[in-house]
Amino acid sequence: MFWQKEIETMDRKKIEAVQLERLQWLVKHCYQNVRFYHDRLDKAGVTPERIKTLSDIQYIPYTTKEDIRDHYPFGMFAVPMKQVIRIHASSGTTGKPTVVGYTRSDMENWSNLVARLAVAAGASDEDIAQISFGYGLFTGALGLHQGLEKIGAAVIPSSSGNTEKQVMLMKDFGTTLIVGTPSYVLYMSEVAKEMGYTKDDFKIRLGLMGSEGCTPEMRDKIEEAWGLFATDNYGMSELIGPGVSGECERREGMHIAEDHFLCEVINSSSLEVLPRGETGELVVTTLTKEAFPLLRYRTKDITRINYEPCACGRTMARMDKIKGRSDDMLKIRGVNVFPSQIESVIVSSKSVSPNYQLVVRHEGFRDTLEVNVELVDGTLLERFSELEALESKLKAKLHTVLGIDAKVNLVEPKSLERFAGKAKRVVDLR
Ligand code: DLL
């Protein structure tokens, strides 16, 4: 099913024509209305007239999160506040948040983009949709809320936290569609089980996951626990929020809304644009954003773009699942380690739960990686030889995948912290 079929199935030539026309508008919009871009473009010798083809984007300098922070709060807005009807901000872990704004037209585009990914996943006006993302400045909850309302689903703004109540609502309201971070949706299934329910007590059939990574192994666990079908959806507050890309029912990559976002993949060190099909840092230009436009924004997210048409009929290119963030990537004894690689190993073992924590230390001139994982069966802690055998098995698997040794600590069931939003898996003590 499609939400905007004509757009979602445009041929490549048409997509590129739309992108060029919008890019030309955008560069002019930024140049004329944002002091920061005006000065940056002048310095780089780029005037809006210089953009004649899509590849002329290469002359435009990259924009970074620091640039946005330097212009806190509204210095990069391109319209007068009178035209702004919504403000969100990203959950910055340190310092000031990055603030973003939307005009009425931005809001309309945003709901349509979220509607696209919801319908692509199989959602419809028959669904009762429970939003278990935290409401507030975060774009996830209101973004999905508006998109699902747009398609006519019955939206329950339950927000995150108070998990027992969430489970009760899910059961009593006959929720059919759940929205949340993979780690939280999985945690909700644990709580449902503790409350004495089985998956047959619920009508849940669809899960729109996003805002953090979800390996296929983790997705299998969530699907098994709830008996649902889940899709992965990518977005970022600076770019719009959710709605940048999302999986269709085939789940062979997340379709990028290319009519609104022009994506490039670069090498994070040399900053060179990589040839199509290579993996690197995603750089995005927001082609239609009025209030908070971004030119060549460095997302720090690592992925690959596939331009092959999809069997679902959509022609929009597909992004691979996010491999990690270039700033989340752990350099351990000179080796690049992505937490998602460790997650795949842990989640595919039946004896441990999908909750884990990575602790990195620097001890005696050496980096060490410790992986804390919960056992499914706590009594194993008293059966040393079995415990040791499981530890060695996990260690060996991790070594094969990462190429370095990790210490594995098997801990009691439910002893690691749970998260209602994005899970924090890494503790770097170096
Ligand atoms: O997380 C927007 C969003 C909300 C997307 C709901 C999907 C669903 P931020 O809080 O600004 O925005 O966080 C953006 O989260 O740069 C990625 O590192 C990470 N991220 C988002 N979606 C995914 C995903 C929202 N599907 C940052 N897989 C991004 C992996 C994701 N990482």
XYZ file of C-alpha atoms and ligand atoms in Angstrom:
462
model
C 0.000 0.000 0.000
C 1.066 3.549 -0.687
C 0.237 6.907 0.848
C 1.426 9.075 -2.054
C 1.803 6.488 -4.782
C 2.623 8.832 -7.649
C 5.502 10.337 -5.723
C 6.721 7.117 -4.151
C 6.987 5.392 -7.537
C 8.432 8.219 -9.694
C 11.162 7.093 -12.040
C 14.753 8.095 -11.277
C 14.819 10.822 -13.902
C 11.778 12.457 -12.397
C 13.173 12.137 -8.869
C 16.371 13.850 -9.972
C 14.463 16.614 -11.751
C 12.413 17.295 -8.619
C 15.570 17.239 -6.506
C 17.395 19.713 -8.735
C 14.519 22.158 -8.821
C 14.191 21.987 -5.040
C 17.936 22.208 -4.434
C 18.079 25.415 -6.453
C 15.215 26.840 -4.405
C 16.837 25.723 -1.149
C 20.268 27.216 -1.819
C 18.651 30.523 -2.666
C 16.428 30.319 0.413
C 19.432 29.668 2.678
C 21.617 32.272 0.995
C 19.018 34.992 1.259
C 17.575 34.237 4.673
C 20.266 32.807 6.940
C 23.307 34.945 7.728
C 25.371 31.839 8.556
C 24.748 30.239 5.140
C 25.192 33.526 3.330
C 28.657 33.954 4.804
C 29.628 30.285 4.373
C 28.562 30.196 0.754
C 30.251 33.510 -0.015
C 33.446 32.239 1.512
C 33.262 29.094 -0.608
C 32.561 31.203 -3.692
C 29.141 29.637 -4.254
C 26.195 31.747 -5.314
C 22.767 30.139 -5.848
C 23.279 30.537 -9.621
C 26.242 28.158 -9.428
C 23.879 25.197 -8.817
C 23.110 24.000 -12.340
C 23.150 20.235 -11.804
C 22.740 17.956 -8.786
C 26.453 17.279 -8.689
C 27.106 20.993 -8.151
C 26.127 20.299 -4.561
C 29.776 19.306 -4.104
C 30.729 23.016 -3.985
C 28.585 23.619 -0.921
C 30.396 23.264 2.440
C 29.156 20.705 4.976
C 27.090 21.820 7.965
C 27.686 20.240 11.387
C 25.939 19.980 14.727
C 28.482 22.483 16.087
C 27.271 25.042 13.541
C 23.733 24.618 14.857
C 24.898 24.848 18.467
C 26.878 28.010 17.677
C 23.646 29.641 16.535
C 21.522 28.542 19.481
C 18.602 28.861 19.685
C 17.128 30.349 16.490
C 20.117 31.703 14.547
C 19.703 29.209 11.703
C 15.977 29.702 11.204
C 15.236 30.950 7.697
C 11.806 32.465 8.261
C 10.477 35.074 10.704
C 9.134 33.579 13.960
C 5.653 34.646 12.861
C 5.738 31.810 10.305
C 7.024 29.197 12.747
C 4.252 27.083 14.251
C 6.241 24.411 16.101
C 9.563 24.145 17.879
C 11.310 20.912 18.858
C 14.778 20.188 20.177
C 17.048 17.199 20.242
C 17.898 15.477 23.450
C 21.501 16.648 23.566
C 23.433 14.730 26.205
C 25.778 17.626 26.898
C 25.272 21.367 26.780
C 22.490 23.114 24.943
C 20.014 21.183 22.819
C 19.804 21.684 19.047
C 16.630 23.595 18.330
C 14.532 23.119 15.207
C 11.439 24.883 13.856
C 8.614 24.158 11.432
C 6.347 26.314 9.293
C 2.827 25.201 8.494
C 4.056 23.758 5.207
C 6.929 21.936 6.984
C 4.350 20.406 9.348
C 2.191 19.268 6.437
C 5.186 17.658 4.718
C 6.250 16.037 7.968
C 2.885 14.361 8.585
C 2.782 13.114 5.009
C 6.263 11.640 5.329
C 5.367 9.788 8.505
C 2.077 8.699 6.903
C 4.138 7.239 4.044
C 6.225 5.060 6.316
C 3.257 3.973 8.397
C 1.321 2.885 5.302
C 4.451 1.272 3.820
C 4.667 -0.854 6.971
C 1.025 -1.900 6.624
C -0.784 0.588 8.877
C -4.280 1.829 8.030
C -7.257 3.771 9.391
C -8.371 0.533 11.080
C -5.438 0.643 13.479
C -5.453 1.640 17.117
C -1.986 3.117 17.509
C -0.270 3.510 20.849
C 2.627 5.959 20.886
C 5.136 4.868 23.507
C 7.798 7.418 22.656
C 8.239 10.193 25.194
C 6.152 13.264 24.323
C 7.860 16.611 24.661
C 10.640 18.287 22.736
C 11.594 14.927 21.191
C 10.325 14.663 17.606
C 9.506 10.936 17.777
C 6.204 11.025 19.632
C 4.518 14.008 17.991
C 5.979 13.058 14.608
C 4.420 9.592 14.642
C 1.290 11.004 16.275
C 0.621 13.419 13.412
C 1.434 10.913 10.689
C -0.780 8.211 12.146
C -3.592 10.677 12.716
C -3.201 11.725 9.078
C -3.916 8.198 7.848
C -6.909 7.979 10.154
C -5.609 5.585 12.796
C -6.956 6.020 16.335
C -3.970 7.454 18.157
C -3.319 6.831 21.864
C -0.709 9.318 23.127
C 0.395 7.126 26.027
C 4.000 8.424 26.021
C 6.822 6.385 27.571
C 7.246 5.156 31.126
C 4.657 3.831 33.565
C 4.999 0.555 31.778
C 2.356 -1.428 33.644
C -0.239 1.155 32.712
C 0.934 1.054 29.092
C 0.427 -2.704 29.063
C -2.999 -2.330 30.610
C -4.021 0.180 27.932
C -2.657 -2.066 25.233
C -4.817 -4.870 26.445
C -7.983 -2.953 27.352
C -8.018 -0.698 24.264
C -7.114 -3.531 21.894
C -4.077 -1.658 20.590
C -3.078 -3.023 17.167
C -0.040 -0.883 16.443
C 2.747 0.039 18.815
C 5.299 2.817 18.333
C 8.475 2.959 20.407
C 12.181 2.322 20.603
C 13.005 -1.366 20.087
C 14.504 -1.612 23.567
C 11.395 -0.170 25.187
C 8.930 -2.274 23.193
C 10.911 -5.341 24.203
C 10.893 -4.252 27.827
C 7.119 -3.786 27.652
C 6.840 -7.451 26.666
C 8.815 -8.449 29.770
C 6.455 -6.429 31.939
C 3.397 -7.915 30.209
C 4.761 -11.369 30.976
C 5.353 -10.446 34.627
C 1.754 -9.228 34.796
C 0.709 -12.736 33.786
C -0.233 -12.077 30.158
C 0.710 -13.986 27.049
C 0.797 -12.519 23.556
C -2.652 -13.958 22.898
C -4.090 -11.450 25.366
C -3.253 -8.614 22.952
C -4.370 -7.571 19.475
C -1.044 -6.005 18.589
C -0.011 -6.776 14.981
C 2.334 -4.035 13.887
C 5.317 -2.243 15.428
C 6.797 0.969 14.083
C 10.261 0.988 15.614
C 12.838 3.694 15.392
C 15.026 6.302 16.977
C 17.690 3.738 17.832
C 19.272 0.814 16.058
C 17.554 -2.554 15.897
C 19.474 -5.504 14.543
C 17.433 -8.147 12.665
C 18.108 -10.474 15.620
C 16.609 -7.964 18.075
C 13.661 -7.451 15.755
C 13.025 -11.215 15.740
C 12.910 -11.172 19.545
C 10.406 -8.313 19.603
C 8.244 -9.949 16.956
C 8.285 -13.242 18.779
C 7.477 -11.646 22.142
C 4.441 -9.708 20.869
C 3.479 -11.672 17.772
C 3.813 -8.566 15.618
C 5.473 -7.389 12.396
C 8.010 -4.618 12.938
C 9.648 -2.091 10.654
C 12.706 0.058 11.227
C 12.409 3.795 10.700
C 15.132 6.397 10.619
C 15.112 10.103 11.247
C 16.749 12.918 13.121
C 15.390 16.069 14.751
C 17.647 18.360 12.747
C 16.411 16.854 9.470
C 12.693 16.822 10.446
C 12.327 13.982 12.995
C 10.947 10.578 11.970
C 9.988 10.425 8.281
C 13.397 10.599 6.618
C 13.354 6.896 5.740
C 11.480 3.744 6.664
C 11.138 0.103 5.700
C 8.331 -1.199 3.520
C 6.825 -4.644 4.089
C 9.756 -6.299 2.288
C 12.202 -4.873 4.838
C 15.179 -4.797 2.512
C 16.318 -1.299 3.425
C 14.644 1.922 4.536
C 13.141 3.929 1.660
C 14.432 7.496 1.750
C 11.923 10.260 1.020
C 14.181 11.470 -1.780
C 11.801 14.187 -2.877
C 12.492 15.895 0.471
C 16.000 14.708 1.344
C 19.026 14.596 -0.896
C 21.448 12.057 0.538
C 25.149 11.568 0.033
C 27.562 9.141 1.687
C 31.009 10.423 2.595
C 34.242 9.210 4.118
C 34.203 10.806 7.599
C 37.958 11.337 7.640
C 38.765 12.567 4.142
C 35.286 14.115 3.719
C 35.221 12.815 0.152
C 31.900 11.775 -1.348
C 31.956 8.000 -1.823
C 30.808 6.231 -4.989
C 27.251 4.879 -4.942
C 26.928 1.649 -2.968
C 29.760 2.291 -0.509
C 29.339 2.517 3.249
C 30.132 5.746 5.073
C 28.677 8.757 6.873
C 25.288 9.927 5.696
C 25.094 13.585 4.658
C 21.632 15.034 4.090
C 20.293 18.179 2.444
C 16.704 19.032 3.375
C 15.163 19.977 0.020
C 11.876 21.452 1.212
C 12.340 22.675 4.764
C 11.350 26.312 5.120
C 11.922 27.127 8.785
C 15.062 25.133 9.466
C 16.791 24.201 6.211
C 20.059 22.271 6.238
C 22.669 22.172 3.516
C 24.801 19.021 3.451
C 24.305 18.149 7.105
C 26.758 15.608 8.502
C 24.582 13.144 10.410
C 27.484 11.018 11.782
C 25.310 7.974 11.072
C 26.980 5.185 9.141
C 25.055 3.518 6.334
C 24.987 2.581 2.637
C 22.448 3.593 -0.008
C 20.994 1.168 -2.527
C 19.465 2.739 -5.659
C 18.009 -0.510 -7.076
C 14.215 -0.355 -7.342
C 12.440 -2.386 -4.656
C 10.023 -5.253 -5.333
C 7.351 -3.269 -3.434
C 7.150 -0.840 -6.369
C 8.781 2.099 -4.617
C 11.554 3.712 -6.598
C 12.970 5.755 -3.744
C 16.482 4.615 -2.790
C 16.936 2.504 0.321
C 19.313 3.019 3.247
C 20.809 0.058 5.053
C 20.118 -0.193 8.749
C 22.322 2.273 10.583
C 25.561 0.504 11.361
C 26.324 2.935 14.163
C 27.300 6.532 14.609
C 30.795 7.570 13.663
C 31.043 9.139 17.143
C 29.573 6.000 18.807
C 32.049 3.773 17.122
C 34.371 2.389 19.735
C 38.034 2.265 18.887
C 39.330 -0.584 21.006
C 42.987 -1.483 20.696
C 42.946 0.135 17.279
C 39.967 -1.869 16.032
C 36.659 -0.249 15.084
C 33.830 -1.813 17.045
C 30.150 -0.977 16.547
C 27.793 -1.869 19.405
C 25.378 -3.291 16.785
C 27.915 -6.061 15.984
C 27.910 -7.118 19.620
C 24.125 -6.921 19.767
C 23.805 -9.400 16.882
C 25.892 -11.965 18.762
C 24.071 -11.530 22.060
C 20.578 -11.493 20.687
C 21.082 -14.639 18.619
C 21.919 -16.664 21.756
C 18.920 -18.330 23.371
C 20.527 -18.533 26.828
C 20.929 -14.800 27.384
C 18.428 -11.939 27.266
C 18.740 -9.097 24.737
C 19.675 -6.668 27.519
C 23.349 -5.896 27.556
C 25.852 -3.273 28.560
C 29.311 -2.607 27.160
C 32.002 -1.278 29.463
C 35.236 -0.003 27.960
C 38.246 0.726 30.162
C 41.848 1.650 29.764
C 43.926 -0.540 32.059
C 47.683 -0.797 32.088
C 48.142 0.843 28.647
C 45.505 -1.372 27.129
C 41.838 -0.922 26.214
C 39.527 -3.595 27.538
C 35.984 -4.423 26.521
C 33.603 -6.018 28.946
C 30.205 -7.258 27.845
C 27.611 -7.619 30.624
C 24.685 -9.803 29.606
C 21.696 -11.103 31.533
C 21.073 -14.814 31.737
C 17.610 -16.077 30.882
C 17.880 -18.722 33.585
C 19.369 -17.319 36.806
C 20.012 -20.757 38.307
C 22.838 -21.172 35.803
C 24.867 -18.906 38.089
C 25.168 -21.871 40.437
C 26.189 -24.343 37.749
C 29.757 -23.308 37.092
C 30.727 -25.612 34.276
C 27.640 -24.706 32.225
C 28.160 -21.046 32.990
C 31.760 -21.239 31.877
C 30.838 -23.086 28.725
C 28.307 -20.396 27.803
C 30.787 -17.630 28.547
C 33.433 -19.233 26.343
C 30.931 -19.745 23.543
C 29.912 -16.075 23.579
C 33.540 -14.977 23.841
C 34.501 -17.049 20.834
C 31.597 -15.692 18.782
C 32.457 -12.108 19.739
C 36.060 -12.721 18.767
C 35.000 -13.957 15.328
C 32.778 -10.936 14.729
C 34.955 -8.201 16.262
C 38.455 -9.540 15.799
C 39.372 -8.691 19.406
C 38.908 -10.364 22.779
C 36.091 -9.264 25.061
C 35.377 -10.302 28.617
C 31.865 -11.694 29.019
C 30.077 -11.355 32.369
C 26.850 -13.299 32.694
C 24.661 -11.582 35.255
C 21.344 -12.265 36.961
C 18.119 -11.918 34.984
C 16.652 -8.368 35.092
C 19.714 -6.905 36.833
C 20.713 -4.438 34.101
C 19.035 -1.069 33.696
C 15.977 -0.721 31.395
C 15.253 2.388 29.323
C 11.976 4.013 28.312
C 13.572 5.919 25.414
C 16.830 5.309 23.620
C 18.843 2.644 25.436
C 22.298 3.599 26.684
C 24.383 0.500 26.100
C 27.925 1.835 26.258
C 29.850 2.940 29.336
C 33.198 4.244 28.196
C 35.434 4.779 31.203
C 38.581 5.670 29.269
O 15.342 9.761 16.956
C 13.959 10.781 15.276
C 13.149 9.546 15.190
C 12.089 9.366 16.063
C 13.387 8.586 14.224
C 11.308 8.259 15.969
C 12.575 7.460 14.128
C 11.538 7.290 15.001
P 16.914 12.289 17.361
O 16.450 12.156 18.750
O 17.425 13.602 16.897
O 15.769 11.927 16.359
O 18.026 11.184 17.150
C 18.634 11.006 15.898
O 19.013 8.675 16.422
O 21.203 10.400 14.223
C 20.586 8.094 14.773
O 21.865 8.031 15.355
C 19.559 7.556 15.744
N 18.484 6.859 15.018
C 17.269 7.325 14.681
N 16.553 6.376 14.044
C 17.359 5.282 13.966
C 17.211 3.970 13.420
C 15.086 10.737 16.271
N 16.100 3.555 12.834
C 19.625 9.882 15.956
N 18.277 3.134 13.519
C 20.165 9.528 14.592
C 19.414 3.518 14.126
C 18.587 5.603 14.580
N 19.596 4.725 14.653
